[in-house]
Coordinates of C-alpha atoms in Angstrom, one line a residue:
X1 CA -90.4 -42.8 58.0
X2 CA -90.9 -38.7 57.8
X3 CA -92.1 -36.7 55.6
X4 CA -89.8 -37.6 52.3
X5 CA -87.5 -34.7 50.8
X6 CA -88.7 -34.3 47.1
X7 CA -88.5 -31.1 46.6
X8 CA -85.4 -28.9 47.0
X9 CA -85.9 -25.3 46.4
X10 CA -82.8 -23.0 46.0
X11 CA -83.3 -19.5 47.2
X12 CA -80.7 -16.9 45.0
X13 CA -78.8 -17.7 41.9
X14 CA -75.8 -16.6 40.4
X15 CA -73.0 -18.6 40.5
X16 CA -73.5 -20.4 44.0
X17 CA -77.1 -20.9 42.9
X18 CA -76.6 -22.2 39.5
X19 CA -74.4 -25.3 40.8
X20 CA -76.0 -26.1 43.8
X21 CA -78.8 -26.6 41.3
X22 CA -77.1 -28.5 38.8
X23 CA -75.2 -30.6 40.9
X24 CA -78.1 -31.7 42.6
X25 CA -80.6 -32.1 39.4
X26 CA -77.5 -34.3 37.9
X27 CA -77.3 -36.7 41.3
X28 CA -81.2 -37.4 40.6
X29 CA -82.0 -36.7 37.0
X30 CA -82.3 -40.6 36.4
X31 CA -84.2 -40.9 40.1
X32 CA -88.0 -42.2 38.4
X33 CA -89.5 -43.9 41.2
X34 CA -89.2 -41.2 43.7
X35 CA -87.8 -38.3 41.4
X36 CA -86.6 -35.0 43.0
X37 CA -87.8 -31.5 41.8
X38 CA -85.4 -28.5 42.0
X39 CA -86.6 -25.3 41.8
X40 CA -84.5 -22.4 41.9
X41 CA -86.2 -18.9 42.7
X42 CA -84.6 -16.2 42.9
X43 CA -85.1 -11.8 42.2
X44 CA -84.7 -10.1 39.1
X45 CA -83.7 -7.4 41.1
X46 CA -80.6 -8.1 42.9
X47 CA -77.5 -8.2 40.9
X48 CA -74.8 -10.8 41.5
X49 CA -71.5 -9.9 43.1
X50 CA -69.7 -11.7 40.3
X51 CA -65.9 -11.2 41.1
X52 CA -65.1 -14.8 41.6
X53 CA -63.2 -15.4 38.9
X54 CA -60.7 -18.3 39.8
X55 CA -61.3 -21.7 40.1
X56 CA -59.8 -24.9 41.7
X57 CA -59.4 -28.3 39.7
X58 CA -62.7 -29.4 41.5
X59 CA -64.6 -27.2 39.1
X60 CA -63.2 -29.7 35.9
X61 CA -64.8 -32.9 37.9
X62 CA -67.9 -30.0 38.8
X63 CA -68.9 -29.3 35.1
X64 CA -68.1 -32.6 33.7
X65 CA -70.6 -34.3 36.3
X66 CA -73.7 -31.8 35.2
X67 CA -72.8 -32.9 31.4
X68 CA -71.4 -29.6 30.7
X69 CA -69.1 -29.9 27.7
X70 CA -65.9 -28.5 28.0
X71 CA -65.8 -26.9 24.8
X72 CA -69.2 -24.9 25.3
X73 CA -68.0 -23.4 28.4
X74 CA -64.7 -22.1 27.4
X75 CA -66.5 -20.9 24.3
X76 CA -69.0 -18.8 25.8
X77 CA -67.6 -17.6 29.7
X78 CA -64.9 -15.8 28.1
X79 CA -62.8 -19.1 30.2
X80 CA -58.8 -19.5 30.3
X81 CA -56.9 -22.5 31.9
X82 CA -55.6 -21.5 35.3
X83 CA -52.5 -23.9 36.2
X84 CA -52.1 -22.0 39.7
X85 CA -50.8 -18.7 41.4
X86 CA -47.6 -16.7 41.0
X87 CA -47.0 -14.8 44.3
X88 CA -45.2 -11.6 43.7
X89 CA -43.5 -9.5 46.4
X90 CA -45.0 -11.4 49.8
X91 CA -41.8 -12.2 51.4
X92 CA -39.6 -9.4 51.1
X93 CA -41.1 -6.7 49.2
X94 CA -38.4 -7.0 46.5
X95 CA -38.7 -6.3 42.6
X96 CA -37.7 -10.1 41.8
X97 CA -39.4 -11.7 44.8
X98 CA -42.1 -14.5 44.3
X99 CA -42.8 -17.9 44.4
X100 CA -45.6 -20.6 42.8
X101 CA -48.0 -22.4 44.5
X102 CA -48.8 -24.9 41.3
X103 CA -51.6 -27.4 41.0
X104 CA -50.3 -30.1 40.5
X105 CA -48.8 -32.6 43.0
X106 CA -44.9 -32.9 44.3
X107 CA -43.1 -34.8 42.1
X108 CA -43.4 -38.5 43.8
X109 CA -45.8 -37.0 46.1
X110 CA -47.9 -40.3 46.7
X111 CA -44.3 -42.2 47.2
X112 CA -41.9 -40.1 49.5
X113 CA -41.8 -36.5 50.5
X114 CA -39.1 -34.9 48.7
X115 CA -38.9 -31.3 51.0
X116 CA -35.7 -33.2 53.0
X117 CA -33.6 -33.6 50.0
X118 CA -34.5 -30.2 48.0
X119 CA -33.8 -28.5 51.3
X120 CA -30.1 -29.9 52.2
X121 CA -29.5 -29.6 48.2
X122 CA -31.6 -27.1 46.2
X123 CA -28.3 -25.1 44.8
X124 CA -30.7 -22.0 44.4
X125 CA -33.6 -23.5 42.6
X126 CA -37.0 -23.2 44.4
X127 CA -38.9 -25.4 45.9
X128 CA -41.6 -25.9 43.2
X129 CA -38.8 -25.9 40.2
X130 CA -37.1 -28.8 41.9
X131 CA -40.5 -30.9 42.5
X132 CA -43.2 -29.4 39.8
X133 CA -42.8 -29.1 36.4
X134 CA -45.7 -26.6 36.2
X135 CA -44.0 -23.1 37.6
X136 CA -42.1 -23.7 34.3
X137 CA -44.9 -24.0 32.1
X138 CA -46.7 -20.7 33.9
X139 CA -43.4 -18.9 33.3
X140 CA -43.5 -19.4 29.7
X141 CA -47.0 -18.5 29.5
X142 CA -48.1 -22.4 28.3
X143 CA -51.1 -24.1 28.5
X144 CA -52.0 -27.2 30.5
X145 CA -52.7 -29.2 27.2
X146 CA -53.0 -29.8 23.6
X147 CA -55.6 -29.3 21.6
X148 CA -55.3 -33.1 20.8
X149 CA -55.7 -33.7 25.0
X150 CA -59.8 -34.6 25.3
X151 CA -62.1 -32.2 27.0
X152 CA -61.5 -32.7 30.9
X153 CA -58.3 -34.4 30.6
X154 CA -54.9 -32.7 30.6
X155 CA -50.4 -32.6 30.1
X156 CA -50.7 -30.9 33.7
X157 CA -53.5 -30.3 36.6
X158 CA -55.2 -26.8 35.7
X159 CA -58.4 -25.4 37.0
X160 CA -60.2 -21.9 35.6
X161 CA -60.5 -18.2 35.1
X162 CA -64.0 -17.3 34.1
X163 CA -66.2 -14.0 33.6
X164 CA -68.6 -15.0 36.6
X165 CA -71.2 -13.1 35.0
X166 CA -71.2 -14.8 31.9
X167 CA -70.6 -18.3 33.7
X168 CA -74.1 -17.8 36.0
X169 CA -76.3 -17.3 32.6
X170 CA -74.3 -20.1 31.1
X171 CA -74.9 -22.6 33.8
X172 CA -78.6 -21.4 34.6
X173 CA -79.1 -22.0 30.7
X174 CA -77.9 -25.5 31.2
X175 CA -80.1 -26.2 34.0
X176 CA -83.2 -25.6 32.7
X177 CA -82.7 -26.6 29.3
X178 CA -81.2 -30.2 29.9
X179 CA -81.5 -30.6 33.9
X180 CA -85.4 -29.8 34.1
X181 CA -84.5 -27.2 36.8
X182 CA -87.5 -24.9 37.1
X183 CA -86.3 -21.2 37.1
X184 CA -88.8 -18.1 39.0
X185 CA -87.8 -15.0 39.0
X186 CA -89.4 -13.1 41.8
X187 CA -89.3 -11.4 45.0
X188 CA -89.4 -13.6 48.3
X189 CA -91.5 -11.4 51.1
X190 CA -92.8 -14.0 53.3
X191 CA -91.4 -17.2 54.8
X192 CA -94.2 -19.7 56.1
X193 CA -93.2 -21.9 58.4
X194 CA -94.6 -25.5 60.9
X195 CA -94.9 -26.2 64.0
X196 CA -90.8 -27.5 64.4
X197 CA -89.7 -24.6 63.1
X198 CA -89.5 -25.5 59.5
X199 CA -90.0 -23.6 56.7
X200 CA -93.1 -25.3 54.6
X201 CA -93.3 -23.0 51.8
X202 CA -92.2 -19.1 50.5
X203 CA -94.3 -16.6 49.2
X204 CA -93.5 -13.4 47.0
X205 CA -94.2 -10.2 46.0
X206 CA -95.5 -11.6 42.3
X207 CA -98.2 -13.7 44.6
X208 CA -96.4 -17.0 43.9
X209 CA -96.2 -19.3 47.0
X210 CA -93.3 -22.1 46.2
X211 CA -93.6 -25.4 48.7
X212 CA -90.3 -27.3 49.6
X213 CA -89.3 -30.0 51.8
X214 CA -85.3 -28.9 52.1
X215 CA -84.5 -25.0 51.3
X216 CA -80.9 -23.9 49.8
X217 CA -79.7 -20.5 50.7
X218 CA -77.9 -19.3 48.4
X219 CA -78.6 -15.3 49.1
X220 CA -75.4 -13.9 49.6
X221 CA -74.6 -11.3 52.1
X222 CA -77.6 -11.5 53.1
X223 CA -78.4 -14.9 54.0
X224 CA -81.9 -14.6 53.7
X225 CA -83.4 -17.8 55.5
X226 CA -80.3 -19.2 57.3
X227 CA -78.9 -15.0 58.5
X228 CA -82.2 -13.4 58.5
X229 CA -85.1 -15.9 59.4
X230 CA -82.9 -18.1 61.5
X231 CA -81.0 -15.7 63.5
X232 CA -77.7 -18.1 62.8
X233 CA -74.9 -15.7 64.4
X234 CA -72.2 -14.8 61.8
X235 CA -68.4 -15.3 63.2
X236 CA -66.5 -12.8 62.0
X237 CA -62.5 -13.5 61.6
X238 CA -60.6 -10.1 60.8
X239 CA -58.4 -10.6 64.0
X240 CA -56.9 -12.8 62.1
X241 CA -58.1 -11.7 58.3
X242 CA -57.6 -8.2 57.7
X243 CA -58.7 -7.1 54.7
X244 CA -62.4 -6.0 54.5
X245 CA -62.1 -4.2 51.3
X246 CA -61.7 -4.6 47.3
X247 CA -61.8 -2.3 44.6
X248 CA -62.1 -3.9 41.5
X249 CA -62.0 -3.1 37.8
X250 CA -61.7 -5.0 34.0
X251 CA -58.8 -4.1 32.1
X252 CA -58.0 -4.5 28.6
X253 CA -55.3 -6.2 26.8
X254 CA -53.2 -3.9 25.0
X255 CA -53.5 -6.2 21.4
X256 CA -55.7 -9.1 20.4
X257 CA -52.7 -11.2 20.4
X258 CA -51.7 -10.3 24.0
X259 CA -49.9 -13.4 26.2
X260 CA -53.1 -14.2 28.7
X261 CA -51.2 -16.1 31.8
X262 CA -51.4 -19.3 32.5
X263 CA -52.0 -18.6 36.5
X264 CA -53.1 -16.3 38.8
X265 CA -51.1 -13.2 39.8
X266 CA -51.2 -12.1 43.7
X267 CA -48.9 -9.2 44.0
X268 CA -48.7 -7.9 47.8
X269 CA -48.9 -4.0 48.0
X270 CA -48.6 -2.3 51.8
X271 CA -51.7 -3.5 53.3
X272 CA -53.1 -6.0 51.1
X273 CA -52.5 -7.3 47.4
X274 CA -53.3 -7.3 43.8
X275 CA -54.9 -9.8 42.1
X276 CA -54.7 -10.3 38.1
X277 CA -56.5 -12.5 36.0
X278 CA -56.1 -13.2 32.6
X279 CA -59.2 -14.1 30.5
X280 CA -59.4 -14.0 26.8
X281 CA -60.8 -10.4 25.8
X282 CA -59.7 -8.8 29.4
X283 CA -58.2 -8.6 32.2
X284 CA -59.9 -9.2 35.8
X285 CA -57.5 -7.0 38.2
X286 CA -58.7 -5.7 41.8
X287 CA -56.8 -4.2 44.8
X288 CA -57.9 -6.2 48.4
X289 CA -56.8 -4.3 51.4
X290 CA -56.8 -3.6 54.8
X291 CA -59.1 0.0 55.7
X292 CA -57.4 0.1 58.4
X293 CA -54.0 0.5 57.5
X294 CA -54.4 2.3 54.1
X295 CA -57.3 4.9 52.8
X296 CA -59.3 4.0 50.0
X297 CA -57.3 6.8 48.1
X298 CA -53.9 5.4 48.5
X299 CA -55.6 2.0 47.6
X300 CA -56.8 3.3 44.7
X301 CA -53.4 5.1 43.4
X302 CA -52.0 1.6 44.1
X303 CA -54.1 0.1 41.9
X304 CA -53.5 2.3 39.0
X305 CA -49.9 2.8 39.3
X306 CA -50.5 -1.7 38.8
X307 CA -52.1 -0.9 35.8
X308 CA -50.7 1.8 34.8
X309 CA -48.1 0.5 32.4
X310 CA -50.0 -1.7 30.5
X311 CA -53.3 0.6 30.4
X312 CA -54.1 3.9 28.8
X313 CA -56.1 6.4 30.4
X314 CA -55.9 4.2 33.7
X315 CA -57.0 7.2 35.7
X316 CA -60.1 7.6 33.8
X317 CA -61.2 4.2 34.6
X318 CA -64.3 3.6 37.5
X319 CA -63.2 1.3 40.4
X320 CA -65.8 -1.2 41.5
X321 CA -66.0 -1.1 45.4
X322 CA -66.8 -4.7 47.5
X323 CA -67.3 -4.7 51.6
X324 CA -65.5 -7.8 52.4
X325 CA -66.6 -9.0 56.1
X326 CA -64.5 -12.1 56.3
X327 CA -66.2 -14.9 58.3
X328 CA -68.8 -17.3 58.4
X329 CA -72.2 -18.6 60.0
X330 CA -72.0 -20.7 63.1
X331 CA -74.3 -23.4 61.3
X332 CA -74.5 -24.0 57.9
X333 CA -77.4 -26.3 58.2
X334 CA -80.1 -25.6 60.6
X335 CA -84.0 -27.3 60.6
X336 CA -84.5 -28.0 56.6
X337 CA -82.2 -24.4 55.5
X338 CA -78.6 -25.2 54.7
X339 CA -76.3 -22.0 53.2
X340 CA -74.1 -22.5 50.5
X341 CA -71.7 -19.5 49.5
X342 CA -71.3 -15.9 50.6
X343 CA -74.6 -16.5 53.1
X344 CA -72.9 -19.1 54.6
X345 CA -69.7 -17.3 54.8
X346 CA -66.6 -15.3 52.9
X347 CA -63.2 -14.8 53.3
X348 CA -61.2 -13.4 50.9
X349 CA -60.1 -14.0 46.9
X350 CA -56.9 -15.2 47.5
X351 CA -56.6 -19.0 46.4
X352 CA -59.9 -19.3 45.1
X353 CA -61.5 -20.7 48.3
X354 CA -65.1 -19.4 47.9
X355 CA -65.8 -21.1 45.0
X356 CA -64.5 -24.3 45.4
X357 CA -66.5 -24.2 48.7
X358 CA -69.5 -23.5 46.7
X359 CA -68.8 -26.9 45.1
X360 CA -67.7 -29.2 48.0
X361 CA -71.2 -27.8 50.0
X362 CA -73.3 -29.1 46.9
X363 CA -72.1 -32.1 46.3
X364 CA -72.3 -33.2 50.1
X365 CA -75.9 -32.0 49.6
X366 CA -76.6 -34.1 46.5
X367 CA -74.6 -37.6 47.9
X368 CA -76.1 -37.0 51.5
X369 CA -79.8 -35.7 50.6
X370 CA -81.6 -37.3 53.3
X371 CA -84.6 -39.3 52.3
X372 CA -87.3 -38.2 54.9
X373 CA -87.2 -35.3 57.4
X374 CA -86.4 -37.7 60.3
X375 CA -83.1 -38.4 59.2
X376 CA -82.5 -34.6 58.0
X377 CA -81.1 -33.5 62.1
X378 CA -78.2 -36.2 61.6
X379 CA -77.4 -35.3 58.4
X380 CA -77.0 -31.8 58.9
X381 CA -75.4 -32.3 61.9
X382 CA -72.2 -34.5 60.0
X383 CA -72.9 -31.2 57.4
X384 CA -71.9 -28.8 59.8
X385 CA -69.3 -30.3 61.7
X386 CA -67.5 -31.0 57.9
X387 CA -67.9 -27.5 56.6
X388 CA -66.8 -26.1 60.0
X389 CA -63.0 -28.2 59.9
X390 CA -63.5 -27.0 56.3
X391 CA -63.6 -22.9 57.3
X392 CA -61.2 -23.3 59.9
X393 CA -58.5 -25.5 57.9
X394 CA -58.8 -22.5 54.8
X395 CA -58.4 -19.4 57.7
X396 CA -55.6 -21.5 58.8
X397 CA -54.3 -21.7 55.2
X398 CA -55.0 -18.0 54.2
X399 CA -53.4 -16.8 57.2
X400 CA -50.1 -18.7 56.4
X401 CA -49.4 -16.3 53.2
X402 CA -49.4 -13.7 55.6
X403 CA -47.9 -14.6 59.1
X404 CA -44.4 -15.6 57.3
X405 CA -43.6 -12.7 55.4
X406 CA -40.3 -11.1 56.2
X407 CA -42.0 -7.7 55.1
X408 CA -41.8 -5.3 57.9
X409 CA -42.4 -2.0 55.9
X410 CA -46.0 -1.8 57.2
X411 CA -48.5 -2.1 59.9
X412 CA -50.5 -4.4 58.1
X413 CA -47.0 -6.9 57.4
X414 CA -46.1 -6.4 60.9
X415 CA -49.1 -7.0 62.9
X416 CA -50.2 -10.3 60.4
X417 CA -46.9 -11.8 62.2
X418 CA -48.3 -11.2 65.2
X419 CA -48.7 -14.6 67.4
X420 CA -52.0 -12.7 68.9
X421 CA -53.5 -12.8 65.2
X422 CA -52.5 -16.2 64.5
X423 CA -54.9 -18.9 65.7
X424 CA -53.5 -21.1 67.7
X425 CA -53.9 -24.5 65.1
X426 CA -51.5 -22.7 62.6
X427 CA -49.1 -22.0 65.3
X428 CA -49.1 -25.4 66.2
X429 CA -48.5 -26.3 62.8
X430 CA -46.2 -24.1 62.2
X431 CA -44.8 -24.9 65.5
X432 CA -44.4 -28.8 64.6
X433 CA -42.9 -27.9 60.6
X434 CA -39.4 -26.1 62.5
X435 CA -39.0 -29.9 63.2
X436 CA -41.0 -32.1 61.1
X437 CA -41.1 -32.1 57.5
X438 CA -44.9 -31.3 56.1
X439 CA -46.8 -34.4 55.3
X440 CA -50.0 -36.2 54.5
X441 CA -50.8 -37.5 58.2
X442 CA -50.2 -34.0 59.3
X443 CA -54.1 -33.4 58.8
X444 CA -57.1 -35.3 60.0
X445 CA -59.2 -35.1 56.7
X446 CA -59.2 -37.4 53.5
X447 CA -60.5 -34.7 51.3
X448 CA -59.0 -31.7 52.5
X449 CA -59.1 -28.6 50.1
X450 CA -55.8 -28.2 50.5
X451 CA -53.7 -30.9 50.9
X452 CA -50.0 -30.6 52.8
X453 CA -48.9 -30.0 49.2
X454 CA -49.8 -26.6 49.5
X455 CA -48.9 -26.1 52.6
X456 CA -45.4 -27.5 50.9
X457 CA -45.1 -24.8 48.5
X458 CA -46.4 -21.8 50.5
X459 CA -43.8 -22.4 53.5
X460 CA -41.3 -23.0 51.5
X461 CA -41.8 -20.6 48.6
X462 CA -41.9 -17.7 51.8
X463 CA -38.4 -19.2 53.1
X464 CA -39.1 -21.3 56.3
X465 CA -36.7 -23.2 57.3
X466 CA -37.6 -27.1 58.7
X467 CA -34.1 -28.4 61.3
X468 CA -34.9 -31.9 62.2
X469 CA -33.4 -33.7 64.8
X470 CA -33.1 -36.4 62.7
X471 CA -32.9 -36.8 58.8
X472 CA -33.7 -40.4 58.5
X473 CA -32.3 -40.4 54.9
X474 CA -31.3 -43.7 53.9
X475 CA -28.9 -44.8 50.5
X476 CA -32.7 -45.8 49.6
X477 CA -34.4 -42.4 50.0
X478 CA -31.7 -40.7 48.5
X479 CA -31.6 -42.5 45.4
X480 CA -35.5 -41.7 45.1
X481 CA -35.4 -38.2 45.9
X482 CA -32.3 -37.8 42.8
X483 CA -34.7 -40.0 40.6
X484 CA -37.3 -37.8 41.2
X485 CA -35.8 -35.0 40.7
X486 CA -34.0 -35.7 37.6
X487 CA -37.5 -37.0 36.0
X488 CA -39.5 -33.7 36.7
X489 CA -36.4 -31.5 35.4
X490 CA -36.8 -33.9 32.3
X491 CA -40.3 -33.5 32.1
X492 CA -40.6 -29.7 32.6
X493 CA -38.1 -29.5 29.8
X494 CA -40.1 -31.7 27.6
X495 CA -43.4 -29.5 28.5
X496 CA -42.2 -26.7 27.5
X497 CA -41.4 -27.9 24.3
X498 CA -44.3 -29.6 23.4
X499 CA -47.4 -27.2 25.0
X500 CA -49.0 -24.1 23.2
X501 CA -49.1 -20.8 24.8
X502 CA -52.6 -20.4 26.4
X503 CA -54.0 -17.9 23.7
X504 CA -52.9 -19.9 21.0
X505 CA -54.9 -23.0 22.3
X506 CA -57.5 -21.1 23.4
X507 CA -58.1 -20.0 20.0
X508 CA -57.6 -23.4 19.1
X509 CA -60.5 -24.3 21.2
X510 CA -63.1 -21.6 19.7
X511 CA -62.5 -22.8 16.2
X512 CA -62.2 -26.6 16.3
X513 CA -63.4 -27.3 19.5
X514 CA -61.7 -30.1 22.1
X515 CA -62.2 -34.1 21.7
X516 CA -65.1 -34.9 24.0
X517 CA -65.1 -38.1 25.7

């Protein structure tokens, strides 16, 4: 055997940081007979980018494996439930035009595929009405449970909306206090390396030198050890991305007792789109656009005449500005460095794929840490080819929102429906779904991170239109898809009966706290 891996040192915190830690402290925190150190270094210089404020439902499975209890978290990162995304204006531009891509699954969805049926008989309801009980919950502003539903469990499938910035202290706090994480806070300046090409050990400007056998990046933009000491080419993808830009700010409610949605709210604008997320004492709203086919001046007017509504003196207000250079490294992994977050890559906000990538990467870390260096290459190799599918299948995904809009009022509309900016596996895809009905042999994956449920509600909530040759719907079928049907109209009614509105049980949660299990 090589040299063992015992000690995993995570370069960077804030949120990517924090539960790359965690997640690999929880794997190994019972691991006695060869235990596993994790060190997490990182400047107290260098502010965090913090706007990642959505979530997917990973993050529930995420917290509940480091021990985090529910209740804490809501409590102190200012966290609301988050049942999916409400996507205003993308097809047509029109006042009353949007559609729900919800969390939760199809009604049926493991049985049959009910897209046929809804299609040859919606009578005007949309797609996720007919299948999904959970676009009726958003609209009413509910929450995904009751106060009497234990902590992690839920009514319907919700994920987050956190105050990032409040959610990296909270986790770091956890770390160290009950996961034995040992937190530096200093200045890397040096990286020492072996003969292979390893890197043996960091030193920094405070005259610390840290030793590791296997070395996180978790730097950001910068991409300190995998960008800058490994020379890993980034691929850029805003042929087919092309927004580079946000401008970001925190808006207030206008009372105490203001509805906080119960999803995320995308709202396209002329070269790019708002998003707006509700947490408890604020709102998280920024503009993401396209430089190149709007100035940062008419990006900013856009933005305020969003807000203006709703906020006083919105013109007084500062706008955060973020580069966005969507893409990612070639290798994620290379010798004993592997990325996780913005230094191995970024796209953009929309559908929360950064951070769920975030937790997918550490977890394959923490089931998959090799046990001695000689085993490390083959590892990393599986590593890479996983997250790579992974990058391409979201691009593919992102891209989608854009390519069928019917908006031609714009460049930026226009030229995102371009065949020449649309890579060639979504045009397949897209290609096959004018005669084939979406489904879950459609991709190659198990654990795709998102499934041909979303690719469901997306296509369908823009309008396309699938003509198959042939229907193949028997007596049998039928009678399923009107069973189906008829049971999620039932239980959306139900919901919506039963469920709180997302303040109310949010306030629920700060005074009595949720059942923990």
């Amino acid at each position: 055997m090589g040299k063992p891996i015992r000690k995993i040192v995570i370069v960077g915190g804030g949120t990517a940081g924090w539960i790359t830690a965690g997640t690999i402290a929880k794997q190994f925190e019972n691991s006695t007979q060869d235990p596993i150190s994790v060190t997490l270094v990182e400047s107290p210089n260098v502010p965090t980018i913090g706007v990642g404020e959505g979530t997917w439902p990973t993050m529930r499975t995420t917290l509940k494996n480091m021990g985090i209890f529910e209740t804490d978290f809501i409590r102190e990162c200012d966290a609301t439930f988050k049942q999916g995304a409400k996507f205003a204006r993308w097809v047509t531009g029109a006042d009353d035009d949007f559609y729900y891509h919800p969390l939760e699954l199809p009604q049926g969805f493991v049985s049959g595929n009910l897209v046929p049926h809804w299609q040859q008989n919606n009578e005007g309801v949309s797609f996720a009405d007919a299948v999904c009980s959970q676009s009726h919950i958003c609209e009413q502003g509910l929450a995904p449970k009751q106060i009497t539903t234990p902590e992690y469990a839920s009514v319907a499938n919700y994920a987050y909306h956190l105050d990032a910035g409040k959610f990296s202290k909270f986790v770091q706090k956890h770390c160290v206090e009950k996961l034995g994480v040992k937190h530096i806070l200093a200045d890397t300046s040096t990286v020492n390396t072996t003969e292979n090409g390893d890197i043996s050990s960091l030193e920094t400007q405070q005259g610390i030198q840290i030793e590791g056998d296997l070395f996180v990046d978790c730097t950001g933009f910068k991409s300190l050890l995998l960008g800058e000491h490994y020379k890993v080419p980034f691929k850029d993808c805003k042929d087919i991305l092309f927004v580079d830009t946000a401008l970001a700010v925190h808006a207030p409610y206008e009372t105490d007792d203001t509805p906080i949605a119960s999803h995320t709210i995308s709202t396209a604008q002329t070269a790019g789109w708002i998003w707006d997320i509700g947490l408890v004492s604020r709102r998280g709203v920024g503009h993401v656009y396209s430089s190149a086919h709007i100035s940062q001046a008419e990006a900013e007017l856009q933005l305020r005449d969003y807000l203006r509504p709703r906020v006083k003196d919105i013109d007084n207000y500062d706008l955060r500005k973020i580069s966005i250079n969507s893409g990612h490294r070639q290798k994620f992994w290379q010798n004993n460095v592997v990325a996780v977050g913005l230094s191995a890559g970024f796209l953009e906000p929309l559908e929360a794929s950064s951070l769920v990538l975030v937790e997918l990467s550490a977890r394959l870390i923490a089931q998959q840490l090799p046990p001695d260096r000689d085993s490390m290459d083959i590892v990393a190799k599986r590593f890479n080819e996983r997250c790579q599918y992974r990058w391409d299948r979201i691009i593919d995904f992102l891209k989608l929102h854009y390519c069928l809009s019917q908006r031609r009022d714009s460049d930026f509309w226009i030229e995102n429906c371009d065949p020449k900016s649309i890579p060639d596996s979504l045009q397949e895809l897209i290609e096959m779904w004018r005669f084939h009905y979406p489904w879950q042999d459609d991709f190659t994956q198990k654990d795709e991170v998102f499934p041909s449920a979303s690719y469901q509600y997306v296509l369908y909530g823009m309008g396309f239109k699938t003509k198959p040759s042939f229907h193949g719907m028997t007596s049998h079928n039928v009678q399923f898809a009107e069973e189906q049907f008829a049971r999620n109209k039932k239980n959306a009614q139900l919901f919506c009966s039963k469920l709180p509105n997302n303040r109310e049980l949010i306030n629920k949660i700060k005074l009595h706290g949720l059942q923990r299990i």
